[in-house]
XYZ file of C-alpha atoms in Angstrom:
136
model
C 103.581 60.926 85.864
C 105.702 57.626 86.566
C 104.764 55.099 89.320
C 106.855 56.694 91.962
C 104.921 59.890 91.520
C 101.824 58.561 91.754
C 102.529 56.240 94.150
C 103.748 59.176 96.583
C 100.477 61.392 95.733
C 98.658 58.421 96.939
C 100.565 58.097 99.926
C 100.213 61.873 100.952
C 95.936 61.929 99.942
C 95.953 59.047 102.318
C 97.957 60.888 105.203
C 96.041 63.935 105.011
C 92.841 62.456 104.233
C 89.666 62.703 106.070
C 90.331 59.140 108.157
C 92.070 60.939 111.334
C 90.721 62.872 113.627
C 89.230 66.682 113.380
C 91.321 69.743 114.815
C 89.972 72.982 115.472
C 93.073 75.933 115.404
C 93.243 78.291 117.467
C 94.157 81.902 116.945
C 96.265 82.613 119.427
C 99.476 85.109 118.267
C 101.673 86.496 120.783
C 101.344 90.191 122.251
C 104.148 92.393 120.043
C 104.129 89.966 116.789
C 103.867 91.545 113.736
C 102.455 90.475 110.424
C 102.778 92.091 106.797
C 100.326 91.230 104.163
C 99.170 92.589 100.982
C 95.747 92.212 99.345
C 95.864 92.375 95.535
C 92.295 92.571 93.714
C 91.935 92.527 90.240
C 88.434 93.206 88.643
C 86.833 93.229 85.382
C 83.529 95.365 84.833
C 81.848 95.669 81.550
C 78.651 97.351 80.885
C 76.329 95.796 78.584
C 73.559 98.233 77.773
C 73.046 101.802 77.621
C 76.154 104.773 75.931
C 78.815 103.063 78.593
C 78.167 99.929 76.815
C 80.650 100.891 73.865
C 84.028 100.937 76.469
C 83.455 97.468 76.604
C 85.472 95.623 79.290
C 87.153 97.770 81.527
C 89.821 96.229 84.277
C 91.192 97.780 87.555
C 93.716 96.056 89.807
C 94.375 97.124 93.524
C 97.259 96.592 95.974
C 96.894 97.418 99.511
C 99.915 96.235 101.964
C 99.104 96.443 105.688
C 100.603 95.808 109.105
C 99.035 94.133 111.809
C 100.300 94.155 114.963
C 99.330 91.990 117.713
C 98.198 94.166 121.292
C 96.950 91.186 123.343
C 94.539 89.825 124.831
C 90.992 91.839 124.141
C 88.531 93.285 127.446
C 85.591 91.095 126.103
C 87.566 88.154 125.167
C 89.715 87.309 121.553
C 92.540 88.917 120.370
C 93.672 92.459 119.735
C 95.096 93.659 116.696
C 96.260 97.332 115.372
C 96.367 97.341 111.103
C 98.112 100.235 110.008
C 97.621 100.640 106.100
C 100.796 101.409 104.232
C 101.009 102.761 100.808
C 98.381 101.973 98.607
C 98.103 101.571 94.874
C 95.293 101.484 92.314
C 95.463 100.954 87.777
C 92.091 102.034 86.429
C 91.637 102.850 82.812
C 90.903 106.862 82.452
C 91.808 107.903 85.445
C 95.214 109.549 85.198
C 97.653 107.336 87.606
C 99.112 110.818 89.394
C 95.076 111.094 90.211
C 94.644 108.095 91.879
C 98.092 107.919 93.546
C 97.230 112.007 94.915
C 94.132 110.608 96.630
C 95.189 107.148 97.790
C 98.488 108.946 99.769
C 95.389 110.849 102.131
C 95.213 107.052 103.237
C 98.835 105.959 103.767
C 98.784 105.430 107.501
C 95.368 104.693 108.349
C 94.696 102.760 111.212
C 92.393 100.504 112.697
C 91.427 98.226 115.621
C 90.251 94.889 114.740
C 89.428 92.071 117.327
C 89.896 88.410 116.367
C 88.161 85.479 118.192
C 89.753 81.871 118.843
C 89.185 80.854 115.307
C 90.850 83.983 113.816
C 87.710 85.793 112.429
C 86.877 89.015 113.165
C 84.524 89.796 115.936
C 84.478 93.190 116.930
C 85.971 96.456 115.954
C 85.961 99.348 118.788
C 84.412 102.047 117.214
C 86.222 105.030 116.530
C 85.241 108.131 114.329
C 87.196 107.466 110.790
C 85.597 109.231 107.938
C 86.629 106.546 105.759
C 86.682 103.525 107.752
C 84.196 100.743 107.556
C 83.365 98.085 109.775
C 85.194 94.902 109.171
């Protein structure tokens, strides 16, 4: 790194730096905005004892896009969002992709209800009878 370089890291540590004041963000999107995101897991399970011990590491990797879009303004306060799961995708050693793809398609277009305080975490989610939906 030449001087410049480090003279402009220093420069930018110092600007964003603890010295200025604290701001709190608010979650505030508006009504009809919609977001697309995708979570990607990847995991990496290995059993150590016992006659599942001999697979040895076993990995599995996950991708699940979704849609949230933004109602308004909850009843109780915070912010309303619909996520509507789109199509989702799982690798898993021994299990026959056409397998996993056959189940995961019972789940394309799954939706849920999700409400988000000021800060943007969840705080409540109206219940509704899903067999396969979990609190978030």
């Amino acid at each position: 790194m030449n001087q410049r370089h480090a003279a402009v890291l220093v420069l930018a540590v110092a600007a964003c730096g603890g010295g200025g004041p604290k701001v709190t963000l608010s979650y505030h999107p508006p009504s009809g905005a919609v977001y697309h995101y995708a979570l990607e897991q990847r995991t990496q399970v290995s059993i150590e004892s016992g006659p599942l011990a001999a697979m040895g590491k076993q990995r599995m990797f996950m991708r699940i896009p979704f849609t949230q879009t933004v109602k308004g303004p909850a009843s109780g306060g915070g912010t309303e969002v619909d996520v509507a799961f789109e199509t989702m995708t799982m690798e898993m050693p021994g299990v026959a992709p056409d397998a996993i793809a056959r189940e995961l398609a019972k789940m394309n277009g799954l939706r849920s209800t999700i409400v988000y305080d000021e800060r943007g975490r969840s705080s409540a989610t109206p219940s509704r009878r899903c067999p396969v939906c979990l609190p978030i």
